[in-house]
Amino acid sequence: MDLRFTDEEIAFREEVRAFLRDNLPDDIRAKMIDGEHLNKPDLVRWTRILNAHGWAVPHWPQAHGGTGWGPMKQYIYLEESQKHPAPQPLPFGVNMVGPVIYTFGSEVQKQRFLPRIANLDDWWCQGFSEPGSGSDLASLKTRAVRDGDHYVVNGQKTWTTMAQHADWIFCLVRTDTAAKKQEGISFLLIDMRTPGIEVRPIRTIDGGSEINEVFFTDVRVPVENRVGEENKGWDYAKFLLGNERTNIARIGVSKQRVARIRELAALEMAGGRPLIEDERFREKLAAIEIDLKALEMTQLRVVAADAKRGNTGKPDPASSILKIKGSEIQQATTHLLMEVMGPYAAPYLPGHDDRWNEPSDVPDYAPQAAPNYFNNRKVSIYGGSNEIQKNIIAKAVLGL
Amino acid sequence: MDFDLSEEQSMLRDSLDRLLGDAYRFEDRRRFMAAPEGWSTDIWRQMAEMGLMALPFAEADGGIGGGPVETMIVMEALGKALSLEPYFATVVLGGGFLRLGGSAAQKAELVPQVADGSLRLAFGHTERQSRFDLASVTTTATRDGDGWVLSGSKSVVLHGDCADRIFVTARTAGGTADETGIGVFLVDARADGVSRRGYATQDGLRAAELTLDRVRVPADAVFGDPQDGLPLARRVVDQAIAALAAESVGVMGAMHALTVDYMKVRKQFGVPIGSFQVLQHKAVDMYVAIEQARSITLYATMMADSDDDAERARAMHAAKAEIGRGGRLVGENAIQIHGGVGMTAEYAVGHYFKRMTMIDVAFGHADHHLRELARAGGLFSAAA
């Protein structure tokens, strides 16, 4: 057992830090620090800077633009990127449909889609959940009926993040209604400009509308846009959902937020002294940090095992731990950050800078804290709710 | 010991629930929020006609002679309906200063106007450095002949945007955190030198940043002792905390009812999700938290009129801490059990959750009060 990073890994960490320092545009960095939502041009701009450097899809096979780094360097890069904080590349392309295409797709699909994912020429969204199929995803009903060399798709997807920006959507659809539910699903790639597709925004409690409903009415999809075999889509979905082994805990994000909590708690006064000197506040922060350090070690155990034994393709039960604990820490940090603001958590001021011409006592960093707390309630719900994750551990690990 | 409401109190609760149940459904609330004031002037008028604004004032002053229990009943109903109206700011806060600190002349002038719904009040106390400390005051009040000149800023003044007059704490003597040398003044929102910028709060209510630039106020703008107004402010805030505790019981109860209904109706894996034991236990945890909140609210309501400042303060610390923690548990579980739907603005549960979160922020989070209660020696004494 050796728990130290190698000299090469330490040097690599410095290289990543220097790159982010020198190449992340200042305006994007400022938005990330304040916890503000980025817009489409922001993410495209940053992704193309990364792609020009060869770092947009580091974890992909080298044949498709990956860097060839081992799991340890992949992890270091991800953590430094989240901590900086730099925006994460659009996960629907880079972490979800991209790996499905290079693992199960045809050569034509790989040539056509993979470079455009890396450069964010195509903005992808995910068509999985339906109003009646959340935790029970396999019960999905969106129907695809074969008609010559097309599928005709009818149905509805929901919670589709950023569909309003999307060029393409990857969809789980039902191609066999007679078979057992998991054995009648196919994986389709659908052009969002196809006639019959309607996107409707869903406003969320943080005031944003990053998610949408997507309606399909007689949408014709060429058969060559099906990934892999008909009725094998559930296998590809399981691969996609289980593939998220290093990103789900968002340890770098939580580290950045803890740093931000410390920074702002030194500015906010309580009883004439900075809040960070308040014992109860300090203890609450320390408790979160302990949890975060322990989770970081869990993450490194997963990464080191990958590095030593190679990715076996089987979902690691540690992934469920990372998701459960990682989400709890994200939620605890966003709540504590809101607490830092004291009474200034109350003002709802979207676009604060533009609204008032004169300065006010409301600190610039305060109005975003409560919306971020509200928005982060989703992290224990999405990606397989924490209840589902606990069921997985109980069954697959504990044999209950 | 009798926890039952009297017949009159039951009637008050039932008629208010009926009014709000008919006229304040979630779709109505959405409409009211979009109005220029951000609330319903029609509902306000109906509340006044029901006597709600007159409720806590003595009959001799033009009120109905209700007490903390009546306020508790009203606040719970307003919480259940997720009311946007400036009742708390006007009647509980502003009205509290009138009741507890007003002279006969001040009451005679102002109580009837509050009682008939024509006068709206607010209380500005928060300053940039104060966090939740009522004694932390840099706004100054300087003697000017018979009157005073006020200068300073107040932040997050609840319903300060629509208030006709605003109570403010201002320093007549001493340093920023001194407990003496603070006066309570009633400022006309349209006086020279008063400026305010209104905005929405995270829960859909309204507040304002208030600036006082050499605002001249007459002698009768002072409430209580201008050199020692902090005890009055503390007393008003203590009663306000009891009222917020009652509102939070309404808010939590509504979230719970929505959640249990959803669990019965929403099916996944072929069965209602309410059949899953894990979710059942979460719903029970919520239920226990709500009953604890209801009980601590009764305790706070009982203590609201106590003349024992220290004991009353401890009771309110306990209540605010309990509802803050319980409210967070109920709110977060309500969203979690609802899944994605709980995150949407279209559905009520998220709005209750945001209101509960802002109730926790007002006058100090749960942990602030936990700390204050601990410093004050707790609730139960050591064994003899």
PDB file of C-alpha atoms in Angstrom, chain A residues 71-310:
ATOM      1  CA  PRO A  71      -7.266   6.407 -14.233  1.00  0.00           C
ATOM      2  CA  MET A  72      -5.173   8.369 -11.717  1.00  0.00           C
ATOM      3  CA  LYS A  73      -4.399  11.192 -14.132  1.00  0.00           C
ATOM      4  CA  GLN A  74      -7.985  11.172 -15.389  1.00  0.00           C
ATOM      5  CA  TYR A  75      -9.093  11.672 -11.808  1.00  0.00           C
ATOM      6  CA  ILE A  76      -6.521  14.407 -11.100  1.00  0.00           C
ATOM      7  CA  TYR A  77      -7.576  16.270 -14.233  1.00  0.00           C
ATOM      8  CA  LEU A  78     -11.266  16.026 -13.331  1.00  0.00           C
ATOM      9  CA  GLU A  79     -10.738  17.101  -9.738  1.00  0.00           C
ATOM     10  CA  GLU A  80      -8.525  20.076 -10.606  1.00  0.00           C
ATOM     11  CA  SER A  81     -10.996  21.119 -13.257  1.00  0.00           C
ATOM     12  CA  GLN A  82     -13.936  21.037 -10.831  1.00  0.00           C
ATOM     13  CA  LYS A  83     -11.942  22.767  -8.092  1.00  0.00           C
ATOM     14  CA  HIS A  84     -10.671  25.600 -10.254  1.00  0.00           C
ATOM     15  CA  PRO A  85     -13.674  25.906 -10.884  1.00  0.00           C
ATOM     16  CA  ALA A  86     -13.866  25.281 -14.613  1.00  0.00           C
ATOM     17  CA  PRO A  87     -17.043  24.218 -16.410  1.00  0.00           C
ATOM     18  CA  GLN A  88     -17.479  20.536 -17.035  1.00  0.00           C
ATOM     19  CA  PRO A  89     -17.899  19.689 -20.732  1.00  0.00           C
ATOM     20  CA  LEU A  90     -21.482  18.854 -21.678  1.00  0.00           C
ATOM     21  CA  PRO A  91     -21.914  15.450 -20.052  1.00  0.00           C
ATOM     22  CA  PHE A  92     -24.648  14.214 -22.400  1.00  0.00           C
ATOM     23  CA  GLY A  93     -22.183  14.096 -25.280  1.00  0.00           C
ATOM     24  CA  VAL A  94     -18.886  13.519 -23.569  1.00  0.00           C
ATOM     25  CA  ASN A  95     -19.859  11.091 -20.791  1.00  0.00           C
ATOM     26  CA  MET A  96     -23.070   9.519 -22.049  1.00  0.00           C
ATOM     27  CA  VAL A  97     -23.792   9.128 -25.754  1.00  0.00           C
ATOM     28  CA  GLY A  98     -20.148   9.416 -26.832  1.00  0.00           C
ATOM     29  CA  PRO A  99     -19.018   6.276 -24.946  1.00  0.00           C
ATOM     30  CA  VAL A 100     -22.153   4.426 -26.088  1.00  0.00           C
ATOM     31  CA  ILE A 101     -21.339   5.261 -29.710  1.00  0.00           C
ATOM     32  CA  TYR A 102     -17.688   4.280 -29.545  1.00  0.00           C
ATOM     33  CA  THR A 103     -18.532   1.070 -27.665  1.00  0.00           C
ATOM     34  CA  PHE A 104     -21.642  -0.131 -29.477  1.00  0.00           C
ATOM     35  CA  GLY A 105     -22.037   2.113 -32.540  1.00  0.00           C
ATOM     36  CA  SER A 106     -21.258   1.487 -36.213  1.00  0.00           C
ATOM     37  CA  GLU A 107     -18.135   2.880 -37.901  1.00  0.00           C
ATOM     38  CA  VAL A 108     -20.308   5.383 -39.753  1.00  0.00           C
ATOM     39  CA  GLN A 109     -21.821   6.597 -36.473  1.00  0.00           C
ATOM     40  CA  LYS A 110     -18.390   6.892 -34.869  1.00  0.00           C
ATOM     41  CA  GLN A 111     -16.994   8.971 -37.746  1.00  0.00           C
ATOM     42  CA  ARG A 112     -20.079  11.099 -37.966  1.00  0.00           C
ATOM     43  CA  PHE A 113     -20.735  11.908 -34.340  1.00  0.00           C
ATOM     44  CA  LEU A 114     -17.643  11.535 -32.170  1.00  0.00           C
ATOM     45  CA  PRO A 115     -15.513  14.446 -33.447  1.00  0.00           C
ATOM     46  CA  ARG A 116     -18.565  16.708 -33.365  1.00  0.00           C
ATOM     47  CA  ILE A 117     -19.202  15.744 -29.734  1.00  0.00           C
ATOM     48  CA  ALA A 118     -15.619  16.561 -28.772  1.00  0.00           C
ATOM     49  CA  ASN A 119     -15.784  19.989 -30.371  1.00  0.00           C
ATOM     50  CA  LEU A 120     -19.321  20.690 -29.200  1.00  0.00           C
ATOM     51  CA  ASP A 121     -20.422  21.130 -32.796  1.00  0.00           C
ATOM     52  CA  ASP A 122     -23.444  19.012 -31.858  1.00  0.00           C
ATOM     53  CA  TRP A 123     -25.188  19.761 -28.572  1.00  0.00           C
ATOM     54  CA  TRP A 124     -26.709  16.550 -27.224  1.00  0.00           C
ATOM     55  CA  CYS A 125     -29.522  15.992 -24.749  1.00  0.00           C
ATOM     56  CA  GLN A 126     -30.807  12.850 -23.042  1.00  0.00           C
ATOM     57  CA  GLY A 127     -34.239  11.341 -23.760  1.00  0.00           C
ATOM     58  CA  PHE A 128     -34.655   8.784 -21.004  1.00  0.00           C
ATOM     59  CA  SER A 129     -37.207   9.696 -18.301  1.00  0.00           C
ATOM     60  CA  GLU A 130     -40.904   9.964 -19.051  1.00  0.00           C
ATOM     61  CA  PRO A 131     -43.739  11.271 -16.876  1.00  0.00           C
ATOM     62  CA  GLY A 132     -44.667   7.682 -16.023  1.00  0.00           C
ATOM     63  CA  SER A 133     -41.138   6.306 -16.001  1.00  0.00           C
ATOM     64  CA  GLY A 134     -38.762   7.853 -13.491  1.00  0.00           C
ATOM     65  CA  SER A 135     -37.164   5.364 -11.138  1.00  0.00           C
ATOM     66  CA  ASP A 136     -38.884   2.641 -13.164  1.00  0.00           C
ATOM     67  CA  LEU A 137     -37.164   3.704 -16.379  1.00  0.00           C
ATOM     68  CA  ALA A 138     -37.607   0.346 -18.101  1.00  0.00           C
ATOM     69  CA  SER A 139     -41.372   0.912 -18.094  1.00  0.00           C
ATOM     70  CA  LEU A 140     -40.899   3.688 -20.698  1.00  0.00           C
ATOM     71  CA  LYS A 141     -43.579   3.988 -23.363  1.00  0.00           C
ATOM     72  CA  THR A 142     -42.228   6.195 -26.155  1.00  0.00           C
ATOM     73  CA  ARG A 143     -42.892   4.024 -29.151  1.00  0.00           C
ATOM     74  CA  ALA A 144     -40.797   3.458 -32.285  1.00  0.00           C
ATOM     75  CA  VAL A 145     -42.496   1.544 -35.083  1.00  0.00           C
ATOM     76  CA  ARG A 146     -40.536   0.326 -38.068  1.00  0.00           C
ATOM     77  CA  ASP A 147     -41.702   1.761 -41.409  1.00  0.00           C
ATOM     78  CA  GLY A 148     -39.410   0.810 -44.283  1.00  0.00           C
ATOM     79  CA  ASP A 149     -35.993   2.314 -43.559  1.00  0.00           C
ATOM     80  CA  HIS A 150     -37.284   4.552 -40.788  1.00  0.00           C
ATOM     81  CA  TYR A 151     -38.646   4.282 -37.288  1.00  0.00           C
ATOM     82  CA  VAL A 152     -41.723   6.393 -36.552  1.00  0.00           C
ATOM     83  CA  VAL A 153     -41.464   7.711 -33.007  1.00  0.00           C
ATOM     84  CA  ASN A 154     -44.373   8.852 -30.839  1.00  0.00           C
ATOM     85  CA  GLY A 155     -44.239   9.761 -27.171  1.00  0.00           C
ATOM     86  CA  GLN A 156     -42.854  12.135 -24.593  1.00  0.00           C
ATOM     87  CA  LYS A 157     -39.631  12.542 -22.667  1.00  0.00           C
ATOM     88  CA  THR A 158     -39.230  14.730 -19.601  1.00  0.00           C
ATOM     89  CA  TRP A 159     -36.525  16.291 -17.404  1.00  0.00           C
ATOM     90  CA  THR A 160     -34.491  16.729 -20.585  1.00  0.00           C
ATOM     91  CA  THR A 161     -31.674  19.041 -19.577  1.00  0.00           C
ATOM     92  CA  MET A 162     -30.944  21.839 -22.045  1.00  0.00           C
ATOM     93  CA  ALA A 163     -33.055  20.377 -24.826  1.00  0.00           C
ATOM     94  CA  GLN A 164     -33.727  23.970 -25.841  1.00  0.00           C
ATOM     95  CA  HIS A 165     -30.105  24.208 -27.036  1.00  0.00           C
ATOM     96  CA  ALA A 166     -29.862  20.688 -28.435  1.00  0.00           C
ATOM     97  CA  ASP A 167     -29.028  19.616 -31.982  1.00  0.00           C
ATOM     98  CA  TRP A 168     -29.449  15.905 -31.215  1.00  0.00           C
ATOM     99  CA  ILE A 169     -31.177  13.746 -28.619  1.00  0.00           C
ATOM    100  CA  PHE A 170     -30.378  10.145 -27.729  1.00  0.00           C
ATOM    101  CA  CYS A 171     -33.552   8.289 -26.866  1.00  0.00           C
ATOM    102  CA  LEU A 172     -34.640   5.042 -25.331  1.00  0.00           C
ATOM    103  CA  VAL A 173     -37.712   3.902 -27.230  1.00  0.00           C
ATOM    104  CA  ARG A 174     -39.933   0.868 -27.162  1.00  0.00           C
ATOM    105  CA  THR A 175     -39.568  -1.249 -30.281  1.00  0.00           C
ATOM    106  CA  ASP A 176     -41.258  -4.390 -28.956  1.00  0.00           C
ATOM    107  CA  THR A 177     -44.388  -4.121 -26.820  1.00  0.00           C
ATOM    108  CA  ALA A 178     -44.805  -7.907 -26.475  1.00  0.00           C
ATOM    109  CA  ALA A 179     -41.438  -8.663 -24.880  1.00  0.00           C
ATOM    110  CA  LYS A 180     -40.467  -8.267 -21.211  1.00  0.00           C
ATOM    111  CA  LYS A 181     -40.072  -4.513 -20.636  1.00  0.00           C
ATOM    112  CA  GLN A 182     -36.239  -4.493 -20.540  1.00  0.00           C
ATOM    113  CA  GLU A 183     -36.063  -6.597 -23.722  1.00  0.00           C
ATOM    114  CA  GLY A 184     -38.146  -4.356 -25.983  1.00  0.00           C
ATOM    115  CA  ILE A 185     -36.088  -1.144 -25.853  1.00  0.00           C
ATOM    116  CA  SER A 186     -33.867   0.375 -28.554  1.00  0.00           C
ATOM    117  CA  PHE A 187     -31.375   3.256 -28.484  1.00  0.00           C
ATOM    118  CA  LEU A 188     -32.006   5.907 -31.161  1.00  0.00           C
ATOM    119  CA  LEU A 189     -30.070   9.026 -32.159  1.00  0.00           C
ATOM    120  CA  ILE A 190     -32.558  11.697 -33.248  1.00  0.00           C
ATOM    121  CA  ASP A 191     -31.918  15.010 -34.992  1.00  0.00           C
ATOM    122  CA  MET A 192     -33.771  17.705 -33.032  1.00  0.00           C
ATOM    123  CA  ARG A 193     -34.701  19.437 -36.301  1.00  0.00           C
ATOM    124  CA  THR A 194     -36.753  16.437 -37.456  1.00  0.00           C
ATOM    125  CA  PRO A 195     -40.387  17.465 -38.027  1.00  0.00           C
ATOM    126  CA  GLY A 196     -42.681  16.453 -35.168  1.00  0.00           C
ATOM    127  CA  ILE A 197     -40.398  17.324 -32.251  1.00  0.00           C
ATOM    128  CA  GLU A 198     -41.590  19.972 -29.781  1.00  0.00           C
ATOM    129  CA  VAL A 199     -39.616  21.255 -26.794  1.00  0.00           C
ATOM    130  CA  ARG A 200     -41.384  22.830 -23.847  1.00  0.00           C
ATOM    131  CA  PRO A 201     -39.392  24.370 -20.986  1.00  0.00           C
ATOM    132  CA  ILE A 202     -40.045  23.324 -17.391  1.00  0.00           C
ATOM    133  CA  ARG A 203     -39.481  26.087 -14.875  1.00  0.00           C
ATOM    134  CA  THR A 204     -37.775  24.868 -11.702  1.00  0.00           C
ATOM    135  CA  ILE A 205     -37.907  26.167  -8.153  1.00  0.00           C
ATOM    136  CA  ASP A 206     -34.571  27.970  -8.449  1.00  0.00           C
ATOM    137  CA  GLY A 207     -36.116  30.223 -11.084  1.00  0.00           C
ATOM    138  CA  GLY A 208     -34.342  28.674 -14.057  1.00  0.00           C
ATOM    139  CA  SER A 209     -35.619  26.480 -16.858  1.00  0.00           C
ATOM    140  CA  GLU A 210     -32.723  24.212 -17.702  1.00  0.00           C
ATOM    141  CA  ILE A 211     -34.996  21.170 -18.085  1.00  0.00           C
ATOM    142  CA  ASN A 212     -37.702  20.471 -20.645  1.00  0.00           C
ATOM    143  CA  GLU A 213     -40.407  18.210 -21.914  1.00  0.00           C
ATOM    144  CA  VAL A 214     -39.803  16.857 -25.416  1.00  0.00           C
ATOM    145  CA  PHE A 215     -42.807  15.675 -27.419  1.00  0.00           C
ATOM    146  CA  PHE A 216     -42.506  13.326 -30.416  1.00  0.00           C
ATOM    147  CA  THR A 217     -45.351  13.192 -32.969  1.00  0.00           C
ATOM    148  CA  ASP A 218     -44.758  10.863 -35.908  1.00  0.00           C
ATOM    149  CA  VAL A 219     -41.044  11.644 -35.912  1.00  0.00           C
ATOM    150  CA  ARG A 220     -39.248   9.711 -38.675  1.00  0.00           C
ATOM    151  CA  VAL A 221     -35.789   8.480 -37.653  1.00  0.00           C
ATOM    152  CA  PRO A 222     -33.524   6.682 -40.151  1.00  0.00           C
ATOM    153  CA  VAL A 223     -32.744   3.126 -39.098  1.00  0.00           C
ATOM    154  CA  GLU A 224     -29.027   3.854 -39.416  1.00  0.00           C
ATOM    155  CA  ASN A 225     -29.466   6.198 -36.404  1.00  0.00           C
ATOM    156  CA  ARG A 226     -30.175   3.218 -34.165  1.00  0.00           C
ATOM    157  CA  VAL A 227     -27.145   2.331 -32.049  1.00  0.00           C
ATOM    158  CA  GLY A 228     -26.421  -1.371 -31.924  1.00  0.00           C
ATOM    159  CA  GLU A 229     -29.130  -3.975 -32.202  1.00  0.00           C
ATOM    160  CA  GLU A 230     -32.837  -3.505 -32.013  1.00  0.00           C
ATOM    161  CA  ASN A 231     -34.278  -4.381 -28.574  1.00  0.00           C
ATOM    162  CA  LYS A 232     -30.818  -4.336 -26.971  1.00  0.00           C
ATOM    163  CA  GLY A 233     -31.102  -0.669 -25.922  1.00  0.00           C
ATOM    164  CA  TRP A 234     -31.513  -1.438 -22.236  1.00  0.00           C
ATOM    165  CA  ASP A 235     -28.040  -2.996 -22.166  1.00  0.00           C
ATOM    166  CA  TYR A 236     -26.587   0.169 -23.691  1.00  0.00           C
ATOM    167  CA  ALA A 237     -28.556   2.250 -21.161  1.00  0.00           C
ATOM    168  CA  LYS A 238     -27.181   0.212 -18.263  1.00  0.00           C
ATOM    169  CA  PHE A 239     -23.689   0.687 -19.676  1.00  0.00           C
ATOM    170  CA  LEU A 240     -24.312   4.438 -19.894  1.00  0.00           C
ATOM    171  CA  LEU A 241     -25.756   4.727 -16.401  1.00  0.00           C
ATOM    172  CA  GLY A 242     -23.064   2.544 -14.844  1.00  0.00           C
ATOM    173  CA  ASN A 243     -20.294   4.254 -16.741  1.00  0.00           C
ATOM    174  CA  GLU A 244     -20.377   7.239 -14.458  1.00  0.00           C
ATOM    175  CA  ARG A 245     -17.743   6.082 -11.993  1.00  0.00           C
ATOM    176  CA  THR A 246     -15.528   9.091 -11.515  1.00  0.00           C
ATOM    177  CA  ASN A 247     -17.787  12.034 -12.132  1.00  0.00           C
ATOM    178  CA  ILE A 248     -20.769  11.369  -9.923  1.00  0.00           C
ATOM    179  CA  ALA A 249     -19.295  12.305  -6.559  1.00  0.00           C
ATOM    180  CA  ARG A 250     -18.294  15.794  -7.790  1.00  0.00           C
ATOM    181  CA  ILE A 251     -15.610  15.958  -5.144  1.00  0.00           C
ATOM    182  CA  GLY A 252     -13.815  18.829  -6.845  1.00  0.00           C
ATOM    183  CA  VAL A 253     -17.060  20.810  -6.929  1.00  0.00           C
ATOM    184  CA  SER A 254     -17.605  20.249  -3.214  1.00  0.00           C
ATOM    185  CA  LYS A 255     -13.989  21.182  -2.467  1.00  0.00           C
ATOM    186  CA  GLN A 256     -14.437  24.440  -4.350  1.00  0.00           C
ATOM    187  CA  ARG A 257     -17.628  25.155  -2.487  1.00  0.00           C
ATOM    188  CA  VAL A 258     -15.984  24.496   0.886  1.00  0.00           C
ATOM    189  CA  ALA A 259     -13.228  26.935  -0.095  1.00  0.00           C
ATOM    190  CA  ARG A 260     -15.858  29.477  -1.102  1.00  0.00           C
ATOM    191  CA  ILE A 261     -17.684  28.978   2.220  1.00  0.00           C
ATOM    192  CA  ARG A 262     -14.448  29.711   4.097  1.00  0.00           C
ATOM    193  CA  GLU A 263     -13.719  32.753   1.954  1.00  0.00           C
ATOM    194  CA  LEU A 264     -17.168  34.311   2.372  1.00  0.00           C
ATOM    195  CA  ALA A 265     -17.540  33.355   6.046  1.00  0.00           C
ATOM    196  CA  ALA A 266     -14.426  35.464   6.640  1.00  0.00           C
ATOM    197  CA  LEU A 267     -16.233  38.465   5.122  1.00  0.00           C
ATOM    198  CA  GLU A 268     -19.623  38.078   6.780  1.00  0.00           C
ATOM    199  CA  MET A 269     -19.787  39.395  10.338  1.00  0.00           C
ATOM    200  CA  ALA A 270     -21.618  37.781  13.241  1.00  0.00           C
ATOM    201  CA  GLY A 271     -21.541  39.412  16.650  1.00  0.00           C
ATOM    202  CA  GLY A 272     -18.799  41.759  15.539  1.00  0.00           C
ATOM    203  CA  ARG A 273     -16.476  38.969  14.418  1.00  0.00           C
ATOM    204  CA  PRO A 274     -16.166  37.109  11.119  1.00  0.00           C
ATOM    205  CA  LEU A 275     -18.582  34.211  10.899  1.00  0.00           C
ATOM    206  CA  ILE A 276     -15.705  31.802  10.311  1.00  0.00           C
ATOM    207  CA  GLU A 277     -14.640  32.423  13.930  1.00  0.00           C
ATOM    208  CA  ASP A 278     -18.017  31.261  15.226  1.00  0.00           C
ATOM    209  CA  GLU A 279     -17.473  27.910  16.898  1.00  0.00           C
ATOM    210  CA  ARG A 280     -20.707  26.273  15.881  1.00  0.00           C
ATOM    211  CA  PHE A 281     -20.279  27.366  12.274  1.00  0.00           C
ATOM    212  CA  ARG A 282     -16.678  26.131  12.224  1.00  0.00           C
ATOM    213  CA  GLU A 283     -17.725  22.752  13.606  1.00  0.00           C
ATOM    214  CA  LYS A 284     -20.410  22.308  10.997  1.00  0.00           C
ATOM    215  CA  LEU A 285     -17.888  23.086   8.278  1.00  0.00           C
ATOM    216  CA  ALA A 286     -15.335  20.703   9.793  1.00  0.00           C
ATOM    217  CA  ALA A 287     -17.914  17.895   9.838  1.00  0.00           C
ATOM    218  CA  ILE A 288     -18.555  18.366   6.131  1.00  0.00           C
ATOM    219  CA  GLU A 289     -14.825  18.457   5.410  1.00  0.00           C
ATOM    220  CA  ILE A 290     -14.321  15.155   7.238  1.00  0.00           C
ATOM    221  CA  ASP A 291     -17.032  13.538   5.135  1.00  0.00           C
ATOM    222  CA  LEU A 292     -15.506  15.005   1.997  1.00  0.00           C
ATOM    223  CA  LYS A 293     -11.993  13.790   2.782  1.00  0.00           C
ATOM    224  CA  ALA A 294     -13.286  10.293   3.480  1.00  0.00           C
ATOM    225  CA  LEU A 295     -15.232  10.330   0.211  1.00  0.00           C
ATOM    226  CA  GLU A 296     -12.162  11.509  -1.639  1.00  0.00           C
ATOM    227  CA  MET A 297     -10.292   8.467  -0.329  1.00  0.00           C
ATOM    228  CA  THR A 298     -13.176   6.237  -1.454  1.00  0.00           C
ATOM    229  CA  GLN A 299     -12.962   7.829  -4.888  1.00  0.00           C
ATOM    230  CA  LEU A 300      -9.211   7.235  -5.022  1.00  0.00           C
ATOM    231  CA  ARG A 301      -9.728   3.593  -4.004  1.00  0.00           C
ATOM    232  CA  VAL A 302     -12.039   3.149  -7.000  1.00  0.00           C
ATOM    233  CA  VAL A 303      -9.645   4.947  -9.310  1.00  0.00           C
ATOM    234  CA  ALA A 304      -6.586   3.052  -8.064  1.00  0.00           C
ATOM    235  CA  ALA A 305      -8.424  -0.281  -8.441  1.00  0.00           C
ATOM    236  CA  ASP A 306      -9.275   0.680 -12.021  1.00  0.00           C
ATOM    237  CA  ALA A 307      -5.650   1.587 -12.649  1.00  0.00           C
ATOM    238  CA  LYS A 308      -4.407  -1.712 -11.252  1.00  0.00           C
ATOM    239  CA  ARG A 309      -7.000  -4.163 -12.524  1.00  0.00           C
ATOM    240  CA  GLY A 310      -8.463  -2.299 -15.483  1.00  0.00           C
TER     241      GLY A 310
END
